[in-house]
Coordinates of C-alpha atoms and ligand atoms in Angstrom, one line a residue:
Chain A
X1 CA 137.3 126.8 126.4
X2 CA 136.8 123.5 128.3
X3 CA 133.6 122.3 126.5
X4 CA 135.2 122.8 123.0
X5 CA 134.6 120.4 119.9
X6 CA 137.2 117.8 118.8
X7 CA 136.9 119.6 115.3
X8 CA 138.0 123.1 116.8
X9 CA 140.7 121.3 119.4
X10 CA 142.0 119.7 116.2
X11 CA 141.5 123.9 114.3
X12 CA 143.0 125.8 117.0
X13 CA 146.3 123.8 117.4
X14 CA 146.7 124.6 113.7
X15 CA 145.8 128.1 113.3
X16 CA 145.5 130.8 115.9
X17 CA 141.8 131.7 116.4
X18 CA 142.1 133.8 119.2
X19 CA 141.3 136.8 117.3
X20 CA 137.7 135.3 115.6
X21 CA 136.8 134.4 119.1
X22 CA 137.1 137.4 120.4
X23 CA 135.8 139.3 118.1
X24 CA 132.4 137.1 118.0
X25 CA 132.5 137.1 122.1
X26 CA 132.7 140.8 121.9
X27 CA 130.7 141.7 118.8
X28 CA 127.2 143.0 119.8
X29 CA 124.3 144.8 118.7
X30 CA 122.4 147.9 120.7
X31 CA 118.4 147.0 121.8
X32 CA 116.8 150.3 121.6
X33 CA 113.0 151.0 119.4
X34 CA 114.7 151.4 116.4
X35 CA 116.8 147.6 116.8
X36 CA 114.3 145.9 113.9
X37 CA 116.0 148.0 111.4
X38 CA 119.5 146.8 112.0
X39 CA 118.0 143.3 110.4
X40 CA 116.8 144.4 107.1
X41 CA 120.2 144.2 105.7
X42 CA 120.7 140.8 106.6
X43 CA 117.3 140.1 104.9
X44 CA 118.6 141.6 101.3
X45 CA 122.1 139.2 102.3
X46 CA 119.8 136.5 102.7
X47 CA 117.9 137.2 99.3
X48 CA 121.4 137.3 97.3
X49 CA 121.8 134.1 98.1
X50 CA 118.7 133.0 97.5
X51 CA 119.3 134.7 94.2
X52 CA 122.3 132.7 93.5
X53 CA 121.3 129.7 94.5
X54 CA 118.6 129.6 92.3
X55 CA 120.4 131.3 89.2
X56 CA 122.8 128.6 89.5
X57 CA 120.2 126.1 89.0
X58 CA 118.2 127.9 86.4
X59 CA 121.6 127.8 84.7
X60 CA 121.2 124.1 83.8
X61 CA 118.8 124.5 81.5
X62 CA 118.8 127.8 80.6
X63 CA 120.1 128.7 77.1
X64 CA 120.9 132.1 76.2
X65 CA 120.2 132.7 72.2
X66 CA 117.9 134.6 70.2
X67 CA 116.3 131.3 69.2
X68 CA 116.6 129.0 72.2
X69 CA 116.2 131.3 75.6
X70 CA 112.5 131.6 75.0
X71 CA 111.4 127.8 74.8
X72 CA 114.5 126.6 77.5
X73 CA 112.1 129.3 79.8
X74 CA 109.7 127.3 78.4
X75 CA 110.7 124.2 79.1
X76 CA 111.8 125.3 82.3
X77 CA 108.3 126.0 83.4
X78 CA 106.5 123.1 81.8
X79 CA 108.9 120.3 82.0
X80 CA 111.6 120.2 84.8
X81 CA 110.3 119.0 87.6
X82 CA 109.9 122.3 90.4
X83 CA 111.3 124.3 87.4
X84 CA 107.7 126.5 87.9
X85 CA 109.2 126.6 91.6
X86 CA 112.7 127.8 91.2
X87 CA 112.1 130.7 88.3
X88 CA 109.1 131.9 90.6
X89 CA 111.5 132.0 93.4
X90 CA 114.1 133.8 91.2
X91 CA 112.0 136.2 89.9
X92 CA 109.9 137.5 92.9
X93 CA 113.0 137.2 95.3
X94 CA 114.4 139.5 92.4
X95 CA 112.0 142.1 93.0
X96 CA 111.9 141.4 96.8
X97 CA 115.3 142.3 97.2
X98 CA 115.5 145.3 95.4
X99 CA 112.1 146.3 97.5
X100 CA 114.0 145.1 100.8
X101 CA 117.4 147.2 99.5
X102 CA 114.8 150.6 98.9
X103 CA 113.4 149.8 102.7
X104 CA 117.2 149.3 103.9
X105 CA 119.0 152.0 102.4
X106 CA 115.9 154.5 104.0
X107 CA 116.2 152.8 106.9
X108 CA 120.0 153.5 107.0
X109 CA 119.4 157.1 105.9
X110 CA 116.7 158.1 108.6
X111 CA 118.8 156.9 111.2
X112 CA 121.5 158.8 110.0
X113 CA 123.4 155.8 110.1
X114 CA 126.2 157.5 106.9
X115 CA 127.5 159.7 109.7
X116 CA 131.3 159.7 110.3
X117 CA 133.1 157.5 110.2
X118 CA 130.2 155.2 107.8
X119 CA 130.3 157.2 105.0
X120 CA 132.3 154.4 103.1
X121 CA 129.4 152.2 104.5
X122 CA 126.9 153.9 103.0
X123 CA 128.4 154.7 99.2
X124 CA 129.3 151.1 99.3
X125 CA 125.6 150.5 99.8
X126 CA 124.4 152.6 97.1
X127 CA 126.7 150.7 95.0
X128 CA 125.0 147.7 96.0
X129 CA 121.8 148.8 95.2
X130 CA 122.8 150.3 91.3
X131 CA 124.5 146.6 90.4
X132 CA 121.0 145.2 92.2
X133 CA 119.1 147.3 89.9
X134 CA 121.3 146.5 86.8
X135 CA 121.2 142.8 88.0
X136 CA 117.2 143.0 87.6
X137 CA 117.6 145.4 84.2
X138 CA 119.3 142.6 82.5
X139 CA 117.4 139.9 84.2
X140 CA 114.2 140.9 82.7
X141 CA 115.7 140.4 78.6
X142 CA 117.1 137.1 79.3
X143 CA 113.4 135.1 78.7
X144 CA 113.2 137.1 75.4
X145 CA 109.8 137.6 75.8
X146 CA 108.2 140.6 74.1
X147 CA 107.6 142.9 76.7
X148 CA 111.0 142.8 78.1
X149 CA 112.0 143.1 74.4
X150 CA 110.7 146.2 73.8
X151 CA 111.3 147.5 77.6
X152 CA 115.1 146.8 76.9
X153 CA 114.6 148.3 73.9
X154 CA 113.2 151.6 74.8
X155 CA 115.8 151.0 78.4
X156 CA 118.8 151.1 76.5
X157 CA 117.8 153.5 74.3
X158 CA 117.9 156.3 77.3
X159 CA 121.6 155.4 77.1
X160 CA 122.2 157.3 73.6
X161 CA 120.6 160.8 75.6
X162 CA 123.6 160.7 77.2
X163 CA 125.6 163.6 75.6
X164 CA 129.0 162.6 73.1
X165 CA 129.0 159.3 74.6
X166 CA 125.6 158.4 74.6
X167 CA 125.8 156.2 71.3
X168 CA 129.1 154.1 72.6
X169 CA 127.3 153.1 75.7
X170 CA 124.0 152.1 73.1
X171 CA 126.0 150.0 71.6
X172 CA 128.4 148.6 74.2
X173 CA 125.2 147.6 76.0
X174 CA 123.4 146.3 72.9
X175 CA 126.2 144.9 71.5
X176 CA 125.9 147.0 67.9
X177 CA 122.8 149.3 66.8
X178 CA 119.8 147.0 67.6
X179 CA 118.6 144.7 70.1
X180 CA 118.7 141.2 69.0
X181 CA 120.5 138.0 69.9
X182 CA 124.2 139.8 70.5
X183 CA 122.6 142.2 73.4
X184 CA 120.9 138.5 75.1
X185 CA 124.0 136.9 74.7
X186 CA 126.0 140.0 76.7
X187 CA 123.2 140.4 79.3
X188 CA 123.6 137.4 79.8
X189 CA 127.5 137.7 80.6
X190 CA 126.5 140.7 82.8
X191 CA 123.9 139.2 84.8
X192 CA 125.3 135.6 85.4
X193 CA 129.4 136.6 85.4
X194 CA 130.3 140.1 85.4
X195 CA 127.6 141.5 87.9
X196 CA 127.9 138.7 90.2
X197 CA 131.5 138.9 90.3
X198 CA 131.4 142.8 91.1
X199 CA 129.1 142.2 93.6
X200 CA 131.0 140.0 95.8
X201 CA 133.4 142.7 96.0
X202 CA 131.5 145.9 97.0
X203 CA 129.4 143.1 99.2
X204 CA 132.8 141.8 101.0
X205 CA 133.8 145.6 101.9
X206 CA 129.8 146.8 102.9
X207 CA 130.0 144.0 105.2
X208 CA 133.9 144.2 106.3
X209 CA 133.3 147.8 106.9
X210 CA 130.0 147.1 109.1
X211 CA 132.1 144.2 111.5
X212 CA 134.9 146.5 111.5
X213 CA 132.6 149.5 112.9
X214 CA 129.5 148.2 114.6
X215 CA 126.2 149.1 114.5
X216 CA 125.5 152.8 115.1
X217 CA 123.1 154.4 117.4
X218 CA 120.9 156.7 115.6
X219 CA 121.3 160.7 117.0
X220 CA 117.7 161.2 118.2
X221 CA 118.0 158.9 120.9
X222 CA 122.1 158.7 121.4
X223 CA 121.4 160.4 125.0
X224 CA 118.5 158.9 125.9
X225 CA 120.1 155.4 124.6
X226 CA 123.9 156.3 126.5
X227 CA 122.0 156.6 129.8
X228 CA 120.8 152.7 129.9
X229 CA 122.6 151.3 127.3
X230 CA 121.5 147.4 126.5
X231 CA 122.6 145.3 124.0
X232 CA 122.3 141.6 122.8
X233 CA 125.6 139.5 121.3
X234 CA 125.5 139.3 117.8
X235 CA 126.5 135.8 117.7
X236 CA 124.3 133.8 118.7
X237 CA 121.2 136.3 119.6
X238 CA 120.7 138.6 117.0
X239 CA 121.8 135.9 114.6
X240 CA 119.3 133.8 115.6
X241 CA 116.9 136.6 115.6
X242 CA 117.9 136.9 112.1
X243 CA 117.4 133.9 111.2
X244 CA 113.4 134.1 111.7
X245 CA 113.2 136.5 109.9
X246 CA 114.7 135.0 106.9
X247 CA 112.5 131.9 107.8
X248 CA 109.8 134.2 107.2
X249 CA 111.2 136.0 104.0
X250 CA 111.4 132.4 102.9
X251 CA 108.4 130.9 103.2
X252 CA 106.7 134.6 101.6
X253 CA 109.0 133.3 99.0
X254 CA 107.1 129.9 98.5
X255 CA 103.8 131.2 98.7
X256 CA 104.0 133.8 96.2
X257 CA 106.2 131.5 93.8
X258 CA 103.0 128.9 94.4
X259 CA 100.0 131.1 94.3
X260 CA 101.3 133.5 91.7
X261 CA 103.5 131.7 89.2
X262 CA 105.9 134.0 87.0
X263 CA 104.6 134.7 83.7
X264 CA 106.3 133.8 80.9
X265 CA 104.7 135.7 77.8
X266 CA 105.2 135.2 74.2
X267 CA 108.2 134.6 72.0
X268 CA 109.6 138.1 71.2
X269 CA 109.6 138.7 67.3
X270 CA 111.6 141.7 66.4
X271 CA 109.4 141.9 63.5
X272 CA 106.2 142.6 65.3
X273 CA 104.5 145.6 66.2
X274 CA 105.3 147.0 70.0
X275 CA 102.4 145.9 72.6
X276 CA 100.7 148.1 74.2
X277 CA 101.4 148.4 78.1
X278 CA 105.4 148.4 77.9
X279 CA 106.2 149.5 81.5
X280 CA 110.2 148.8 82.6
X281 CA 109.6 146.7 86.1
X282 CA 107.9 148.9 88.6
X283 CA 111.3 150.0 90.4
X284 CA 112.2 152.0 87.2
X285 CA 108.9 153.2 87.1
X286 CA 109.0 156.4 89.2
X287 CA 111.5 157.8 86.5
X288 CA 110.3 156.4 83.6
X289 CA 106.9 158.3 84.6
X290 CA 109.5 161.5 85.3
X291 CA 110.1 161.7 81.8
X292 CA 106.9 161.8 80.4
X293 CA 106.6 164.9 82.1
X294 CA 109.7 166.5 80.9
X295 CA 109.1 169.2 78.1
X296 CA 110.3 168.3 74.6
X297 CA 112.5 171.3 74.8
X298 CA 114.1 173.3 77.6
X299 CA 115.5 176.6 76.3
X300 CA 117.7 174.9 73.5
X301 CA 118.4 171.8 74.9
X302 CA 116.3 169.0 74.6
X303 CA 114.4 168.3 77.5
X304 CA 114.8 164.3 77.9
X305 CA 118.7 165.0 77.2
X306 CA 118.6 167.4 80.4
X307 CA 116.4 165.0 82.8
X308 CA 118.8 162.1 82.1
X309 CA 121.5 164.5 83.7
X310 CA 119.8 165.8 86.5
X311 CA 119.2 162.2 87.4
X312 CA 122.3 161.4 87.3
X313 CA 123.2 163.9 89.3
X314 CA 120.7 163.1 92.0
X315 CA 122.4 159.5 92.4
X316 CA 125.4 161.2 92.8
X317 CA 124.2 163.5 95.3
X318 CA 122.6 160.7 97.0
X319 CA 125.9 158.4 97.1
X320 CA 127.6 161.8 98.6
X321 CA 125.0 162.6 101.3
X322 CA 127.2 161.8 104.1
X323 CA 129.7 164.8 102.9
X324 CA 127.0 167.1 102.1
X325 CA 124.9 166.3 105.4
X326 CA 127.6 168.4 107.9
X327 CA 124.9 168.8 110.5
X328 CA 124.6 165.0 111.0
X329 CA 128.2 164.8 110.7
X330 CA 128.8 167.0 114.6
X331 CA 125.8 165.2 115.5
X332 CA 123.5 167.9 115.5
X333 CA 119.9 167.2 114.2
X334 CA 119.9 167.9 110.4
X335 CA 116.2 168.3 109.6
X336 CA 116.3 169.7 106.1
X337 CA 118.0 165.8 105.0
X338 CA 115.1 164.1 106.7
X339 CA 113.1 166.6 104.8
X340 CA 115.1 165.6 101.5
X341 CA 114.8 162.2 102.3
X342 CA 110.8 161.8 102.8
X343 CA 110.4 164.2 99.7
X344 CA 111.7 161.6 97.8
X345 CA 110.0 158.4 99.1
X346 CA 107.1 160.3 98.9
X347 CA 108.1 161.2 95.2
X348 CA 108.8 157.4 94.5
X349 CA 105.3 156.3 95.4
X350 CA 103.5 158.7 94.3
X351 CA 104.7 158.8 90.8
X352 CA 104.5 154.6 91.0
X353 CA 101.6 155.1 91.8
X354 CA 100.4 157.5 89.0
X355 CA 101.9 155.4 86.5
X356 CA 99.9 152.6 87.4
X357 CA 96.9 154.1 88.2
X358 CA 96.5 156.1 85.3
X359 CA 98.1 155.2 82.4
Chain B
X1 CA 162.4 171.0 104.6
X2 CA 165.8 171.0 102.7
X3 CA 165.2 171.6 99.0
X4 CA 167.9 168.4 96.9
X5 CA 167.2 169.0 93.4
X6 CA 169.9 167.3 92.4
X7 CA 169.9 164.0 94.4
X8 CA 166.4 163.5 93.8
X9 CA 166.7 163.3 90.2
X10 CA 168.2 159.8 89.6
X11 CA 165.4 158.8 91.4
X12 CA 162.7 160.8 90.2
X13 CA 164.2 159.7 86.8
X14 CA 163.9 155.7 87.5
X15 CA 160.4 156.8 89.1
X16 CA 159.3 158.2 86.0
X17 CA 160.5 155.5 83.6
X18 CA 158.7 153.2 86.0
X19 CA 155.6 154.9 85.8
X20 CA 155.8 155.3 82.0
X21 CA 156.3 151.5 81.6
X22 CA 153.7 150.7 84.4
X23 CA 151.4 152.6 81.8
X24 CA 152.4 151.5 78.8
X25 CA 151.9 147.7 79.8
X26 CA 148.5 148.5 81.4
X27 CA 147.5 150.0 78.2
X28 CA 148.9 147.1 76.2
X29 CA 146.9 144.7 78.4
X30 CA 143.7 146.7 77.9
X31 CA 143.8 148.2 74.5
X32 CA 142.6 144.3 73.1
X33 CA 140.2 144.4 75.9
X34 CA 138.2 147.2 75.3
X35 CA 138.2 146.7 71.6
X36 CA 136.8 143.1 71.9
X37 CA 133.8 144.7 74.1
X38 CA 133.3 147.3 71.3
X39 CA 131.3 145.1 68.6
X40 CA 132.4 145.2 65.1
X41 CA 130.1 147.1 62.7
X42 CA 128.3 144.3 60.4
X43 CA 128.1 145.9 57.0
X44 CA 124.7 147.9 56.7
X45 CA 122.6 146.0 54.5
X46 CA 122.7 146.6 51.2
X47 CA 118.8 145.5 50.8
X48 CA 117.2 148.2 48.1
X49 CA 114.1 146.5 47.8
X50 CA 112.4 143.6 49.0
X51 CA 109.1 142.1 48.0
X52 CA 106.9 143.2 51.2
X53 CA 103.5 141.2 49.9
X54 CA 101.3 139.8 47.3
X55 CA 98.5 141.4 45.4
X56 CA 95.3 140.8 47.2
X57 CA 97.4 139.5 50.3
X58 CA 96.3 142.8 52.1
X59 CA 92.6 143.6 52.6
X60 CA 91.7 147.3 52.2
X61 CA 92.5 149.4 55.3
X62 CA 95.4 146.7 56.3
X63 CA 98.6 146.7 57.0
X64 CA 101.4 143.9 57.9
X65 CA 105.1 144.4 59.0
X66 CA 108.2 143.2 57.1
X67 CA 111.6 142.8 57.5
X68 CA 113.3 145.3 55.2
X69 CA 117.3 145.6 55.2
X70 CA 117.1 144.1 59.0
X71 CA 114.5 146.4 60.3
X72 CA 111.0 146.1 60.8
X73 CA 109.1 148.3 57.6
X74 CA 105.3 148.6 57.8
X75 CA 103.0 148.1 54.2
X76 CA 99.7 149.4 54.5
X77 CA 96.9 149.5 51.8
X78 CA 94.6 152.3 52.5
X79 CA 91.3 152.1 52.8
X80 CA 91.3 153.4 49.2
X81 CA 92.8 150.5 47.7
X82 CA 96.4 152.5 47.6
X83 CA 99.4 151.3 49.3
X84 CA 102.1 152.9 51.2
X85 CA 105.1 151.6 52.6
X86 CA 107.7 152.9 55.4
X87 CA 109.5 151.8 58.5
X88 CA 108.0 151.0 61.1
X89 CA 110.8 152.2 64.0
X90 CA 109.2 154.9 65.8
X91 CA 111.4 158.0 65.7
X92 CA 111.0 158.5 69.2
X93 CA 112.8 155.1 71.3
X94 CA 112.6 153.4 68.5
X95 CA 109.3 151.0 69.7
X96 CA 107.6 148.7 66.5
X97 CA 104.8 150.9 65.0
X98 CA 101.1 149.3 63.7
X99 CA 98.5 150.3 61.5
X100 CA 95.2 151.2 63.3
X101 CA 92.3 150.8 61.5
X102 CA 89.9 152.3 63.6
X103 CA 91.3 155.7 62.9
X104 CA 93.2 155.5 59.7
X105 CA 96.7 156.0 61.1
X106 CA 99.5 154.6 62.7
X107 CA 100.4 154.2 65.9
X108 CA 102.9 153.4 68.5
X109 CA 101.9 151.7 71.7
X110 CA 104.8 152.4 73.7
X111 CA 103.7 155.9 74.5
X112 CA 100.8 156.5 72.4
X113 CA 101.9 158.3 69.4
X114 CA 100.3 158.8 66.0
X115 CA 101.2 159.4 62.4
X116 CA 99.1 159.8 59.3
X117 CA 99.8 157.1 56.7
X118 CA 102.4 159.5 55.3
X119 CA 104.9 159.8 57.9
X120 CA 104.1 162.8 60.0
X121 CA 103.5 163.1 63.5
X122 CA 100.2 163.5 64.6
X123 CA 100.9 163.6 68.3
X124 CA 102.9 162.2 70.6
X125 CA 106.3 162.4 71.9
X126 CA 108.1 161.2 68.3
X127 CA 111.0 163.9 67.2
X128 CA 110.4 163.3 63.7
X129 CA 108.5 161.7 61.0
X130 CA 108.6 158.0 59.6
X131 CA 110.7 157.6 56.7
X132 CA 108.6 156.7 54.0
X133 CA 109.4 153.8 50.6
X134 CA 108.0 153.6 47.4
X135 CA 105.7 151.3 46.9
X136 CA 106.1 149.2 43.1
X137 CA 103.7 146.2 41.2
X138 CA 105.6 144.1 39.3
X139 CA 103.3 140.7 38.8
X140 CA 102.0 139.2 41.3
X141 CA 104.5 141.2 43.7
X142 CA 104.0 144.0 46.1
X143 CA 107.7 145.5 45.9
X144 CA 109.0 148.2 48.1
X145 CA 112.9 150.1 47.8
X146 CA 114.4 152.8 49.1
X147 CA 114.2 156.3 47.5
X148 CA 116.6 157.0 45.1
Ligands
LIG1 C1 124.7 134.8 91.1 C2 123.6 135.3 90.9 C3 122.6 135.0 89.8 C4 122.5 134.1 88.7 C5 123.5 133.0 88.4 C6 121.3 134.4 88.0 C7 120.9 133.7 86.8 C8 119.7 133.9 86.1 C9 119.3 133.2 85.0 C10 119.9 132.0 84.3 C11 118.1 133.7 84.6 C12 117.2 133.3 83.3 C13 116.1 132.4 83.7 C14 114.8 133.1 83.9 O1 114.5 134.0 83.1 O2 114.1 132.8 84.8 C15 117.8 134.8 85.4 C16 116.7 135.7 85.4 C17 116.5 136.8 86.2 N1 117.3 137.2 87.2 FE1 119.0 136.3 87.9 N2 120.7 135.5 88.5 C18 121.4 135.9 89.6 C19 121.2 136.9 90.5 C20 120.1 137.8 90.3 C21 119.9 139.0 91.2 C22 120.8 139.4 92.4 C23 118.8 139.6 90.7 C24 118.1 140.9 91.1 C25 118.2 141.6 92.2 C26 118.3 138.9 89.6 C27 117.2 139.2 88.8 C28 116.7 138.4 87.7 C29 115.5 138.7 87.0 C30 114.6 139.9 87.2 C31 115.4 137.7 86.0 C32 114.2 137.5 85.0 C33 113.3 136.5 85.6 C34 112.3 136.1 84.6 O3 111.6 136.9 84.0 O4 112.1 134.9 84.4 N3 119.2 137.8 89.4 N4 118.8 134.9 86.4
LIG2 S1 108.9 154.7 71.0 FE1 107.2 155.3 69.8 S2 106.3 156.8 71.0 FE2 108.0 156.3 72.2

């Protein structure tokens, strides 16, 4: 109090920050073996940003149109000095994140961290990750190159298995029957206004909700952990832990944006015949090689028409875990959701896997 | 708990008429919103036929795409000499088809499908076969149209 800045002397007499004070004096963060997973959140915070701060500058040159995104890539890459540097940034720190969000969210679900009273915390988080993935979906068309043409193309078309909807949503997304310059111009809206803007908001209450609460100590070692509790403040020692490992996440950042520039392709040509190798980007992969194992017909419905809903109902199941997971909930151990849970990591890279290994 | 049927129905009453109006105004406010994100339907085109090629543009066992009525059509001239024309949206998601020469047929790289030069699946995932055009001279043109 005695030691203070003239810039807070001159805040406090304005406003009353007694309660941020204490709240960052009291604040803290448990130290136990499982404490390096409590900062892989902050790592998919810190690649947002990094996210926006480089969309916002790929915005000055970018132009979304049928006939101009392409060569404003283009020129992008060529021309504008470090423009090689911050689309490279953009697009591996696009696919970082949504790796870093897979790690966190398993992370959160191993530790049981969606117990009472987090469940908000975690459907919040699988919010988060479903705009992430939507914010990479519609990332991909905006150089209107022809691979993400006819991945969008084939992606959006999924949309009309939906059943007596399915052809609105085509065309909401697509902006009328085909894709062309109408569905760049509206992923475009999504990916630079609309999904931003949402974001914010579920990204405000994930992280109210987790300042509000604390970190939680995972069940398996709650008793071993309550005996000789330690803990480090938040502010400044985990931040500055933190803080490395952005740093770190940073500089993999540079490396990979230098060594292995983004590709750009060629021009898409809606008049040209589909290349071969059309893969969505390798986190829709796992179901996109689901489906080519899904029979053509199931009883009388169609088969793909019936995997689209059972995925569906999986991410639903998933954002509900916390409710269906009772065990965890009177902090008993609930083996058969860590069971659930590695089933389907181990589903995820093993069908990655088989897509790109063998076809 | 006291049952008040009566008293409660002025209020109830305003209640009501709120919520109606409440609704009503939200729906005014997004009725123009949700039609603005619904695109208008551009008039299907009209296109009967197009002039896909020229003679002797093709070589035997060719083929090149074309724009037909907005959508990509395919024109190939068999190995025979004989041409045939249909479009080249795959049935199945809707991926750009090509002619392969190697084997005759066409083919769709996103996941692998074939059909003979008439339309009809060979293999792969495809629900149904390609539409097919007819195929005209007229000069130096290669003209294709719809069926009648
Ligand atoms: C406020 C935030 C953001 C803005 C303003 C923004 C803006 C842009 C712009 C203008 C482009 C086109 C230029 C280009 O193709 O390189 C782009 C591409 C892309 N964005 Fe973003 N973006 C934002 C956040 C994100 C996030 C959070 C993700 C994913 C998690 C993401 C994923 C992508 C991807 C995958 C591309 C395509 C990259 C490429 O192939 O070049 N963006 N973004
Ligand atoms: S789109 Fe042609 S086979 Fe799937």
């Amino acid at each position: 109090m005695k030691k203070q800045s003239k810039i807070l002397n001159w805040l406090e007499e304005r406003f009353d920050l007694s309660g941020i004070n204490k709240f960052i004096d009291k604040k803290v963060v448990p130290v136990h073996k499982y404490h390096f997973w409590y900062g892989i959140g902050g790592i998919a915070m810190f690649l947002f940003v990094v996210q926006a701060v480089t969309g916002i500058l790929l915005l000055l040159y970018y132009r979304p149109s049928a006939d101009n995104a392409f060569e404003s890539v283009e020129f992008i890459m060529t021309s504008v000095r470090f423009g090689w540097l911050i689309r490279s940034i953009h697009s591996w720190g696009a696919n970082l994140m949504i790796f870093v969000l897979f790690v966190h969210m398993f992370s959160t679900f191993f530790m049981k961290a969606y117990r009472k009273p987090r469940e908000l915390t975690w459907i919040s988080g699988v919010i988060l990750l479903v705009l992430s993935l939507a914010f990479g979906f519609s990332g991909y068309l905006l150089p209107w190159n022809k691979l993400a043409y006819f991945a969008t193309k084939v992606g959006t078309e999924m949309a009309s298995l939906v059943p007596f909807v399915g052809k609105e949503i085509l065309i909401f997304l697509r902006g009328g029957e085909d894709v062309t310059g109408a569905t760049l111009t509206r992923f475009f809206g999504f990916h630079v206004a609309l999904l931003p803007a949402i974001t914010m908001i579920f990204l405000g209450i994930h992280l109210l909700f987790i300042q509000a609460q604390g970190m939680s100590v995972p069940p398996s070692i709650e008793e071993e952990y309550k005996k000789n509790p330690k803990s480090i403040k938040f502010f400044p020692d985990f931040l500055l832990r933190d803080a490395v490992g952005w740093l770190v996440v940073l500089g993999l950042l540079g490396i990979l944006a230098a060594l292995f520039p983004w590709e750009l392709g060629e021009k898409a040509d809606p008049f040209a015949s589909a290349p071969q190798g059309i893969k969505p980007e390798w986190f829709f992969v796992f179901l996109f090689e689901t489906l080519k194992y899904v029979p053509p017909k199931i009883l009388i419905f169609e088969g793909e028409v019936l995997a689209i809903l059972a995925i569906a109902l999986g991410v639903v199941f998933w954002m509900l875990v916390p409710f269906f997971d009772k065990r965890a909930q009177l902090n008993k151990p609930s083996p058969l959701f860590t069971a659930i849970g590695v089933t389907l990591v181990l589903y995820i890279i093993i069908m990655t896997a088989v897509s790109y290994l063998f076809s | 708990m006291k049952e008040e049927p009566e008293q409660t129905t002025r209020r109830n009453f305003i209640g009501w008429g709120l919520i109606t109006s409440l609704a009503a105004f939200l729906g005014m406010l997004f009725y123009p919103i949700v039609r603005f994100i619904i695109p208008p339907t551009v008039a299907e085109s009209s296109q009967n036929s197009v002039v896909a090629a020229k003679v002797n543009e093709l070589q035997p066992n060719s083929a090149k795409i074309f724009p037909f009525a907005n959508k990509p059509a395919i024109l190939i001239r068999l190995a025979s000499g004989e041409y045939r024309a249909l479009t080249a949206v795959c049935t199945h998601l809707q991926c750009t088809v090509q002619y392969r020469s190697d084997f005759n047929a066409i083919w769709c790289a996103c996941h692998n499908a074939k059909f003979d030069v008439n339309g009809a699946v060979i293999s792969g995932p495809p629900p149904a076969p390609l539409d097919t055009f007819e195929v005209n001279m007229s000069g130096d043109d290669i003209i294709v149209s719809k069926r009648a």
